[in-house]
Coordinates of N, CA, C and O in Angstrom, one line a residue:
X24 N 0.9 -1.3 0.0 CA -0.2 -0.1 0.1 C 1.1 1.3 -0.1 O 1.7 1.4 0.7
X25 N 0.5 2.2 -0.6 CA 1.2 3.5 -0.7 C 0.8 4.4 0.4 O -0.1 4.1 1.3
X26 N 1.7 5.4 0.5 CA 1.3 6.0 1.7 C 0.0 7.0 1.7 O -0.7 7.3 2.9
X27 N -0.4 7.3 0.4 CA -1.8 7.8 0.5 C -2.8 7.0 0.8 O -3.9 7.4 1.8
X28 N -2.7 5.6 0.4 CA -3.8 4.8 0.8 C -3.9 4.6 2.5 O -4.8 4.4 2.9
X29 N -2.7 4.3 2.8 CA -2.7 4.2 4.3 C -3.2 5.4 5.0 O -3.9 5.1 6.1
X30 N -2.7 6.5 4.5 CA -3.3 7.7 5.2 C -4.8 7.9 5.3 O -5.6 8.3 6.1
X31 N -5.5 7.7 3.9 CA -6.8 7.3 4.0 C -7.6 6.4 4.8 O -8.7 6.6 5.3
X32 N -6.9 5.3 4.9 CA -7.4 4.1 6.0 C -7.4 4.5 7.3 O -8.4 4.4 8.2
X33 N -6.2 5.3 7.8 CA -6.3 5.9 9.2 C -7.2 6.9 9.4 O -7.9 6.8 10.5
X34 N -7.4 7.6 8.4 CA -8.5 8.7 8.3 C -9.9 7.9 8.7 O -10.6 8.4 9.6
X35 N -10.1 7.0 8.0 CA -11.5 6.4 8.4 C -11.4 5.8 9.6 O -12.7 5.8 10.5
X36 N -10.4 5.4 10.0 CA -10.5 4.6 11.4 C -10.5 5.8 12.6 O -11.7 5.5 13.7
X37 N -10.0 6.9 12.2 CA -10.1 8.1 13.1 C -11.6 8.5 13.4 O -12.2 8.8 14.5
X38 N -12.3 8.6 12.2 CA -13.8 8.9 12.3 C -14.4 7.8 12.7 O -15.5 8.2 13.6
X39 N -14.3 6.7 12.4 CA -15.2 5.7 13.2 C -14.9 5.5 14.5 O -15.8 5.0 15.3
X40 N -13.7 5.8 15.2 CA -13.4 5.7 16.5 C -14.1 6.8 17.4 O -14.6 6.6 18.4
X41 N -14.1 8.1 16.7 CA -14.6 9.1 17.5 C -16.2 9.2 17.4 O -16.8 8.8 16.7
X42 N -17.1 9.6 18.5 CA -18.3 9.7 18.7 C -18.7 10.9 19.4 O -17.9 11.8 20.0
X43 N -20.1 10.9 19.7 CA -20.5 12.3 20.4 C -19.9 12.4 21.8 O -19.7 13.4 22.3
X44 N -19.5 11.1 22.5 CA -18.8 11.5 23.8 C -17.5 12.1 23.7 O -17.0 13.0 24.6
X45 N -16.7 12.1 22.5 CA -15.7 12.8 22.0 C -16.0 14.2 22.1 O -15.2 15.3 22.5
X46 N -16.9 14.6 21.5 CA -17.3 16.2 21.2 C -18.0 16.6 22.9 O -17.5 17.7 23.0
X47 N -18.5 15.8 23.7 CA -18.9 16.3 24.9 C -17.6 16.5 25.8 O -17.4 17.2 26.8
X48 N -16.5 15.5 25.7 CA -15.5 15.9 26.2 C -14.4 17.3 25.9 O -14.0 17.7 26.7
X49 N -14.7 17.7 24.5 CA -14.0 18.5 24.1 C -15.0 19.9 24.8 O -14.4 21.0 24.8
X50 N -15.9 19.6 24.8 CA -17.1 20.8 25.2 C -18.1 20.2 26.3 O -19.0 20.0 25.9
X51 N -17.7 19.9 27.6 CA -18.3 19.4 28.6 C -19.8 20.4 28.8 O -19.7 21.3 28.5
X52 N -20.8 19.6 29.4 CA -21.9 20.1 29.6 C -22.2 21.7 30.1 O -22.7 22.5 29.4
X53 N -21.0 21.9 31.0 CA -21.3 23.3 31.8 C -20.4 24.4 30.6 O -21.0 25.2 30.4
X54 N -19.5 23.8 29.8 CA -19.0 24.6 28.8 C -20.1 25.1 27.6 O -20.2 26.1 27.3
X55 N -20.7 23.9 27.3 CA -21.7 24.0 26.2 C -22.8 25.1 26.6 O -23.2 25.8 25.9
X56 N -23.3 24.8 27.9 CA -24.4 25.8 28.9 C -23.7 27.3 28.5 O -24.4 28.2 28.2
X57 N -22.6 27.4 28.7 CA -22.1 28.8 28.9 C -22.0 29.4 27.5 O -22.2 30.7 27.1
X58 N -21.4 28.6 26.6 CA -21.4 28.9 25.2 C -22.9 29.3 24.5 O -23.0 30.2 23.9
X59 N -23.8 28.4 25.1 CA -25.2 28.8 24.5 C -25.6 30.1 25.1 O -26.4 30.8 24.4
X60 N -25.4 30.3 26.4 CA -25.8 31.5 26.9 C -25.1 32.8 26.2 O -25.5 33.8 26.1
X61 N -23.7 32.5 25.8 CA -23.1 33.6 25.0 C -23.6 34.0 23.7 O -24.0 35.0 23.2
X62 N -24.2 32.8 23.1 CA -24.9 33.0 21.7 C -26.1 33.9 22.3 O -26.6 34.8 21.4
X63 N -26.9 33.5 22.9 CA -28.4 34.2 23.3 C -28.1 35.6 23.6 O -28.8 36.4 23.3
X64 N -26.9 35.7 24.4 CA -26.7 37.2 24.6 C -26.1 38.0 23.5 O -26.6 39.2 23.3
X65 N -25.5 37.4 22.6 CA -25.1 38.1 21.4 C -26.5 38.4 20.5 O -26.3 39.4 20.0
X66 N -27.4 37.3 20.4 CA -28.4 37.7 19.7 C -29.3 38.6 20.0 O -30.3 39.1 19.4
X67 N -29.1 39.1 21.3 CA -30.0 40.2 21.9 C -29.7 41.5 21.1 O -30.4 42.7 21.2
X68 N -28.3 41.7 20.3 CA -27.9 42.8 19.8 C -28.0 43.0 18.2 O -27.7 43.8 17.7
X69 N -28.6 41.7 17.8 CA -28.8 41.9 16.3 C -29.7 40.7 15.8 O -30.3 39.9 16.8
X70 N -30.1 40.9 14.6 CA -31.4 40.0 14.1 C -30.9 38.8 13.6 O -31.8 37.8 13.3
X71 N -29.6 38.6 13.7 CA -29.2 37.0 13.3 C -29.2 36.1 14.5 O -29.6 36.3 15.4
X72 N -28.8 34.7 13.6 CA -28.9 33.7 14.4 C -27.8 33.0 14.3 O -27.2 32.7 13.1
X73 N -27.1 32.6 15.5 CA -25.8 31.9 15.6 C -26.0 30.6 15.9 O -26.7 30.3 17.1
X74 N -25.5 29.5 15.2 CA -25.6 28.0 15.6 C -24.1 27.5 15.5 O -23.4 28.0 15.0
X75 N -24.0 26.7 16.6 CA -22.5 26.0 16.8 C -22.7 24.5 16.9 O -23.6 23.9 17.6
X76 N -21.8 23.9 16.2 CA -22.2 22.4 15.7 C -20.7 21.7 16.0 O -19.8 22.2 15.2
X77 N -20.4 21.0 17.0 CA -19.2 20.1 17.0 C -19.4 18.7 16.8 O -20.1 17.9 17.6
X78 N -19.0 18.3 15.7 CA -19.1 16.8 15.2 C -17.7 16.1 15.4 O -16.7 16.6 15.1
X79 N -17.7 15.0 16.1 CA -16.6 14.2 16.6 C -15.9 13.6 15.2 O -15.0 13.8 14.8
X80 N -16.9 12.9 14.4 CA -16.2 12.3 13.2 C -17.3 12.2 12.5 O -18.5 12.0 12.7
X81 N -16.9 12.0 10.9 CA -18.1 11.8 9.9 C -18.7 10.4 9.8 O -17.8 9.4 10.2
X82 N -19.9 10.2 9.6 CA -20.2 9.0 9.3 C -19.4 8.3 8.1 O -19.1 8.9 7.2
X83 N -19.2 7.0 8.3 CA -18.6 6.1 7.2 C -19.2 6.5 5.8 O -18.4 6.2 5.0
X84 N -20.4 6.7 5.5 CA -21.1 6.9 4.2 C -20.5 8.2 3.6 O -20.4 8.4 2.4
X85 N -19.9 9.1 4.5 CA -19.2 10.5 3.8 C -17.8 10.1 3.5 O -17.3 10.8 2.8
X86 N -17.3 8.9 4.1 CA -15.8 8.7 4.2 C -15.5 7.6 2.9 O -14.4 7.2 2.8
X87 N -16.7 7.2 2.3 CA -16.4 6.2 1.1 C -16.6 6.6 -0.1 O -17.9 7.1 -0.3
X88 N -15.9 6.6 -1.2 CA -14.6 6.1 -1.2 C -13.8 7.3 -0.2 O -14.1 8.2 0.0
X89 N -12.8 6.7 0.4 CA -11.7 7.3 1.2 C -11.2 8.6 0.5 O -10.9 8.7 -0.5
X90 N -11.5 9.9 1.3 CA -10.9 11.0 0.4 C -9.8 11.2 0.5 O -9.1 10.9 1.4
X91 N -9.1 11.8 -0.6 CA -7.5 12.3 -0.3 C -7.6 13.7 0.5 O -8.3 14.1 0.7
X92 N -6.5 13.8 1.0 CA -5.7 15.0 1.6 C -6.6 16.1 0.8 O -7.0 17.1 1.1
X93 N -6.3 16.2 -0.6 CA -6.6 17.1 -1.3 C -8.3 17.4 -1.6 O -8.8 18.5 -1.3
X94 N -9.1 16.4 -1.4 CA -10.3 16.4 -1.4 C -11.1 16.9 0.0 O -12.2 16.9 0.2
X95 N -10.3 16.7 1.1 CA -10.8 16.8 2.4 C -11.6 18.1 2.7 O -12.6 18.3 3.3
X96 N -11.0 19.4 2.3 CA -11.6 20.6 2.8 C -13.1 20.8 2.0 O -13.8 21.2 2.6
X97 N -13.1 20.4 0.9 CA -14.5 20.1 0.1 C -15.6 19.3 0.7 O -16.6 19.8 1.0
X98 N -15.0 18.0 1.3 CA -15.7 17.3 2.0 C -16.4 17.9 3.3 O -17.2 17.9 3.7
X99 N -15.3 18.6 4.1 CA -15.6 19.1 5.5 C -16.8 20.5 5.1 O -17.7 20.5 6.0
X100 N -16.4 21.2 4.0 CA -17.3 22.4 3.8 C -18.7 21.8 3.6 O -19.8 22.4 3.8
X101 N -18.8 20.6 2.6 CA -20.1 19.9 2.1 C -20.8 19.7 3.5 O -22.1 19.9 3.8
X102 N -20.0 19.0 4.5 CA -20.7 18.4 5.6 C -21.2 19.6 6.7 O -22.2 19.6 7.3
X103 N -20.6 20.8 6.7 CA -20.8 21.9 7.3 C -22.3 22.3 6.5 O -23.2 22.9 7.3
X104 N -22.3 22.4 5.5 CA -23.5 23.0 4.7 C -24.6 22.1 5.0 O -25.8 22.4 5.1
X105 N -24.3 20.9 5.1 CA -25.5 19.7 5.5 C -26.0 20.2 6.7 O -27.3 20.1 7.0
X106 N -25.3 20.2 7.6 CA -25.5 20.7 9.0 C -26.4 21.9 8.9 O -27.4 22.3 9.7
X107 N -25.8 23.1 8.1 CA -26.6 24.2 8.2 C -27.9 24.3 7.8 O -28.8 24.6 8.2
X108 N -28.1 23.2 6.7 CA -29.8 22.7 6.4 C -30.4 22.0 7.2 O -31.6 22.4 7.7
X109 N -29.8 21.1 8.0 CA -30.5 20.1 8.9 C -30.8 20.9 10.1 O -31.8 20.7 10.7
X110 N -30.0 21.9 10.5 CA -30.2 22.8 11.9 C -31.2 23.9 11.3 O -31.8 24.5 12.4
X111 N -31.6 24.2 10.3 CA -32.4 25.3 9.9 C -31.9 26.6 9.9 O -32.8 27.6 10.0
X112 N -30.6 26.6 9.7 CA -29.9 27.8 10.1 C -30.3 28.9 8.8 O -30.4 30.0 8.9
X113 N -30.6 28.3 7.7 CA -31.3 29.1 6.3 C -32.7 29.6 6.6 O -33.1 30.6 5.8
X114 N -33.3 29.2 7.6 CA -34.5 29.4 7.8 C -34.7 30.7 8.7 O -35.8 30.5 9.8
X115 N -34.4 31.6 8.5 CA -34.4 32.9 9.5 C -35.1 34.0 8.5 O -34.9 34.1 7.4
X116 N -35.9 34.7 9.2 CA -36.4 36.1 8.6 C -35.8 36.9 7.6 O -36.0 37.3 6.5
X117 N -34.6 37.1 8.2 CA -33.7 38.0 7.4 C -32.6 37.2 6.6 O -31.5 38.1 6.1
X118 N -32.7 35.8 6.5 CA -31.5 35.1 5.9 C -30.3 35.4 6.4 O -29.3 35.6 5.8
X119 N -30.0 35.6 7.6 CA -28.6 36.1 8.3 C -28.3 35.3 9.5 O -27.4 35.8 10.3
X120 N -28.4 34.0 9.3 CA -28.3 32.9 10.3 C -26.7 32.5 9.9 O -26.1 32.6 8.7
X121 N -25.9 32.0 10.7 CA -24.5 31.6 10.8 C -24.5 30.2 11.6 O -24.5 30.3 12.8
X122 N -23.7 29.2 10.8 CA -23.2 28.2 11.7 C -21.8 28.0 11.5 O -20.8 28.1 10.6
X123 N -21.1 28.0 13.0 CA -19.8 27.7 13.1 C -19.7 26.2 13.4 O -20.6 25.4 14.4
X124 N -19.1 25.4 12.3 CA -19.0 24.0 12.6 C -17.5 23.6 12.7 O -16.3 24.0 12.2
X125 N -17.4 22.4 13.7 CA -16.1 22.2 14.1 C -16.2 20.5 13.8 O -17.1 19.9 14.1
X126 N -15.0 20.0 13.0 CA -15.0 18.7 12.9 C -13.8 18.0 13.7 O -12.8 18.6 13.0
X127 N -14.0 17.4 14.9 CA -12.9 16.8 15.6 C -11.9 16.0 15.1 O -10.9 16.2 15.3
X128 N -12.3 15.3 14.3 CA -11.5 14.1 13.7 C -10.4 14.7 13.0 O -9.2 14.4 12.9
X129 N -10.7 15.9 12.3 CA -10.0 16.6 11.4 C -9.3 18.0 11.7 O -8.5 18.6 11.1
X130 N -9.8 18.4 13.1 CA -9.5 19.7 13.5 C -9.9 20.6 12.4 O -9.0 21.6 12.3
X131 N -10.8 20.6 11.8 CA -11.4 21.4 10.7 C -12.4 22.1 11.1 O -13.3 21.9 12.1
X132 N -12.3 23.4 10.8 CA -13.6 24.4 11.1 C -13.9 25.2 9.8 O -13.5 25.5 9.0
X133 N -15.5 25.2 9.9 CA -16.1 26.2 8.7 C -17.1 26.9 9.2 O -17.8 26.7 10.3
X134 N -17.2 28.0 8.7 CA -18.4 29.0 9.1 C -19.2 29.3 7.8 O -18.6 29.6 6.7
X135 N -20.2 29.0 8.1 CA -21.3 29.0 6.9 C -22.5 30.2 7.1 O -23.1 30.0 8.2
X136 N -22.3 31.2 6.4 CA -23.4 32.4 6.6 C -24.3 32.1 5.5 O -24.2 31.9 4.3
X137 N -25.6 32.6 5.9 CA -26.8 32.7 5.0 C -26.7 33.6 4.0 O -25.8 34.6 4.4
X138 N -27.4 33.7 3.0 CA -27.3 34.6 1.8 C -27.6 36.0 2.4 O -27.0 36.9 1.3
X139 N -28.0 36.4 3.2 CA -28.8 37.9 3.5 C -27.3 38.4 4.3 O -27.0 39.6 4.0
X140 N -26.4 37.6 4.8 CA -25.3 38.2 5.7 C -23.9 38.1 4.4 O -23.1 38.9 4.5
X141 N -24.0 36.8 3.7 CA -22.5 36.6 3.1 C -22.1 37.7 2.4 O -21.0 37.9 2.2
X142 N -23.0 38.5 1.3 CA -22.5 39.6 0.7 C -21.7 40.7 1.5 O -20.8 41.2 0.7
X143 N -21.8 40.8 2.8 CA -21.2 41.8 3.6 C -19.9 41.3 3.8 O -19.1 42.2 4.5
X144 N -19.7 40.0 4.1 CA -18.4 39.6 4.7 C -17.5 39.0 3.9 O -17.8 38.1 3.2
X145 N -16.3 39.4 3.7 CA -15.2 38.7 2.9 C -14.7 37.8 3.3 O -14.5 37.5 4.6
X146 N -14.1 36.8 2.4 CA -13.4 35.9 3.0 C -12.3 35.6 3.9 O -12.3 35.1 4.9
X147 N -11.5 36.8 3.8 CA -10.5 37.3 4.9 C -11.0 37.3 6.3 O -10.5 36.8 7.2
X148 N -12.4 37.7 6.3 CA -12.8 38.0 7.9 C -13.3 36.6 8.3 O -13.0 36.6 9.6
X149 N -13.9 35.8 7.6 CA -14.2 34.2 8.0 C -13.1 33.7 8.4 O -12.8 32.7 9.3
X150 N -11.9 33.9 7.6 CA -10.7 33.0 7.8 C -10.0 33.6 9.0 O -9.4 32.8 9.8
X151 N -10.1 34.9 9.3 CA -9.7 35.2 10.7 C -10.4 34.7 11.9 O -9.6 34.4 13.0
X152 N -11.8 34.4 11.6 CA -12.3 33.7 13.0 C -11.7 32.3 13.0 O -11.7 31.7 14.1
X153 N -11.6 31.7 11.7 CA -11.1 30.2 11.8 C -9.6 30.3 12.3 O -9.4 29.1 13.2
X154 N -9.0 31.1 12.2 CA -7.6 31.0 12.6 C -7.6 31.2 14.3 O -6.9 30.8 15.0
X155 N -8.7 32.1 14.5 CA -8.8 32.3 16.1 C -9.0 30.8 16.7 O -8.3 30.5 17.7
X156 N -9.8 30.1 16.2 CA -10.3 29.0 16.6 C -9.3 27.9 16.5 O -9.0 27.0 17.5
X157 N -8.6 27.8 15.4 CA -7.3 26.9 15.1 C -6.4 27.2 16.2 O -6.0 26.2 16.8
X158 N -5.9 28.5 16.6 CA -4.9 28.9 17.8 C -5.6 28.3 19.1 O -4.7 27.8 19.7
X159 N -6.7 28.4 19.2 CA -7.3 28.0 20.7 C -7.4 26.6 20.7 O -6.9 25.9 21.7
X160 N -7.5 26.0 19.7 CA -7.5 24.2 19.5 C -6.0 23.9 19.9 O -5.4 22.9 20.8
X161 N -4.8 24.7 19.4 CA -3.4 24.2 19.5 C -3.1 24.4 20.9 O -2.5 23.5 21.4
X162 N -3.7 25.4 21.6 CA -3.4 25.6 23.0 C -4.4 24.9 23.8 O -4.4 25.0 25.2
X163 N -5.2 23.9 23.5 CA -6.1 23.4 24.2 C -7.4 24.2 24.9 O -8.0 23.9 25.9
X164 N -7.6 25.4 24.4 CA -8.6 26.2 25.0 C -9.9 26.3 23.9 O -10.1 27.3 23.4
X165 N -10.6 25.1 24.0 CA -11.6 24.9 23.1 C -13.0 25.9 23.3 O -13.3 26.5 22.4
X166 N -13.1 25.9 24.5 CA -14.3 26.8 25.0 C -13.9 28.1 24.7 O -14.8 29.0 24.1
X167 N -12.8 28.7 25.0 CA -12.3 30.0 24.8 C -12.4 30.5 23.6 O -12.8 31.4 23.0
X168 N -12.0 29.6 22.7 CA -11.7 29.8 21.0 C -13.2 29.9 20.6 O -13.4 31.0 19.7
X169 N -14.1 29.1 20.9 CA -15.4 29.0 20.3 C -16.2 30.1 20.8 O -16.8 30.9 20.1
X170 N -15.8 30.8 22.3 CA -16.5 31.8 22.7 C -16.0 33.2 21.9 O -16.8 34.0 21.5
X171 N -14.7 33.2 21.6 CA -14.3 34.4 20.8 C -14.7 34.3 19.3 O -15.0 35.4 18.9
X172 N -15.2 33.1 18.7 CA -15.7 33.6 17.5 C -17.1 33.6 17.5 O -17.5 34.5 16.4
X173 N -17.7 33.1 18.4 CA -19.3 33.7 18.6 C -19.3 35.1 18.8 O -20.0 35.7 18.6
X174 N -18.3 35.5 19.6 CA -18.5 37.1 19.7 C -17.9 37.9 18.5 O -18.6 38.6 18.3
X175 N -17.0 37.3 17.8 CA -16.9 37.8 16.7 C -17.9 38.0 15.5 O -18.0 39.0 14.8
X176 N -18.4 36.7 15.3 CA -19.4 36.7 14.3 C -20.6 37.6 14.9 O -21.3 38.2 14.2
X177 N -20.9 37.6 16.2 CA -21.9 38.4 16.8 C -21.7 39.7 16.4 O -22.6 40.7 16.0
X178 N -20.3 40.4 16.5 CA -20.2 41.6 16.0 C -20.4 42.0 14.7 O -20.8 43.1 14.3
X179 N -20.1 41.2 13.8 CA -20.3 41.2 12.2 C -21.7 41.1 12.2 O -22.3 42.1 11.1
X180 N -22.4 40.5 12.9 CA -24.0 40.5 12.8 C -24.7 41.9 13.1 O -25.4 42.5 12.5
X181 N -23.9 42.4 14.4 CA -24.6 43.7 14.9 C -24.1 44.7 13.9 O -25.1 45.8 13.9
X182 N -23.0 44.7 13.4 CA -22.7 45.7 12.4 C -23.6 45.8 11.3 O -24.2 46.9 10.9
X183 N -24.0 44.9 10.7 CA -24.8 44.6 9.4 C -26.3 44.4 9.9 O -27.2 44.7 8.9
X184 N -26.9 43.9 10.8 CA -28.3 43.5 11.3 C -28.4 44.2 12.5 O -28.7 43.2 13.5
X185 N -28.2 45.4 12.7 CA -28.5 45.6 14.4 C -30.0 45.5 14.8 O -30.7 45.8 13.9
X186 N -30.3 45.2 16.0 CA -31.5 45.5 16.6 C -31.8 46.7 17.1 O -31.1 47.3 17.8
X187 N -32.9 47.6 16.3 CA -33.1 48.8 16.6 C -33.4 49.0 18.2 O -34.0 48.3 18.8
X188 N -32.8 50.2 18.7 CA -33.3 50.6 20.2 C -34.7 50.5 20.6 O -35.7 50.8 19.7
X189 N -35.1 49.7 21.8 CA -36.3 49.6 22.0 C -37.2 48.6 21.3 O -38.2 48.3 21.7
X190 N -36.6 47.8 20.5 CA -37.1 46.7 19.9 C -36.5 45.3 20.5 O -35.3 45.3 20.8
X191 N -37.2 44.3 20.4 CA -36.9 42.9 21.0 C -36.4 42.2 19.4 O -36.5 42.5 18.4
X192 N -35.6 41.1 19.8 CA -35.3 40.2 18.8 C -36.0 38.7 19.0 O -35.2 38.1 20.1
X193 N -37.1 38.3 18.3 CA -37.5 37.0 18.7 C -36.1 35.8 18.3 O -35.6 36.0 17.3
X194 N -36.2 35.0 19.0 CA -35.2 33.9 19.1 C -35.9 32.8 17.9 O -36.6 32.2 18.2
X195 N -35.4 32.7 16.7 CA -35.8 32.1 15.8 C -35.1 30.8 15.8 O -36.0 29.7 15.4
X196 N -34.0 30.4 16.3 CA -33.4 29.0 16.4 C -32.9 28.9 17.9 O -32.6 29.7 18.5
X197 N -32.8 27.5 18.4 CA -32.2 27.3 19.6 C -30.8 27.7 19.5 O -30.1 27.7 18.6
X198 N -30.6 28.0 20.8 CA -28.9 28.5 21.1 C -28.1 27.4 21.6 O -27.0 27.6 21.5
X199 N -28.6 26.2 21.9 CA -27.8 25.3 22.1 C -26.8 24.8 21.4 O -27.1 24.8 20.4
X200 N -25.3 24.4 21.9 CA -24.6 23.8 21.1 C -25.1 22.4 20.7 O -25.3 21.7 21.4
X201 N -24.9 22.0 19.2 CA -24.8 20.3 18.9 C -23.6 19.8 18.9 O -22.7 20.3 18.4
X202 N -23.9 18.8 19.7 CA -22.6 18.0 20.1 C -23.1 16.5 19.5 O -24.0 16.0 19.9
X203 N -22.3 16.3 18.3 CA -22.8 14.7 18.0 C -21.6 14.2 17.6 O -20.3 14.7 17.3

C-alpha cells in the first residue's frame, strides 16, 4: 500500500473511533451551557441567528470512497452545509443565520453564512475567525476559542443587522450547542 492509501485508511479509522462522547469531552456540558448563553446574549444585539455544531467524526457513508488530503476541505465544507440545512440555519426571517462548524477528527473548522449576510463579509474576515479557533485548539482552549468566534460573528451581525433601540429580537433558532 502507498502512503496515500494508508493515510486514507487511518482517516476512516479515526472518524469511526470518535463519537458524540468525544464532542462532549471537548466541550463538557457546563462549557456548552456557557457557550449557549453567550450565543443568546449576542443575539439580543442583532437579528441574526448563530448555531454552533461540534461533530466528532464523519459517518462512514461520507468517507467512502476514502477522500484524499486534497479532497478533504471540500468534504468538510459540504458536511458543514449539510448541518446548516439540517439545523434550519437558512430558515430565518432575514436570511442572516451563521453556523460555526467544527469537525474534531480533522480539527477542521467551517463557518457558513446565509445569503443575507454573506455579501457583507469577505473570505478574509471568516478566515480570521477560523484562525482564532485553530490557535485556541492548539492551546487546548476549545471553549475560549469558540467563545471568541461567537463574539466575533456576533459583532459582524451587529454591524450589519443591529436590533433597533427599544425593539426585541425573537429567538428563531435554539441557542444550544449541537454535540454529535
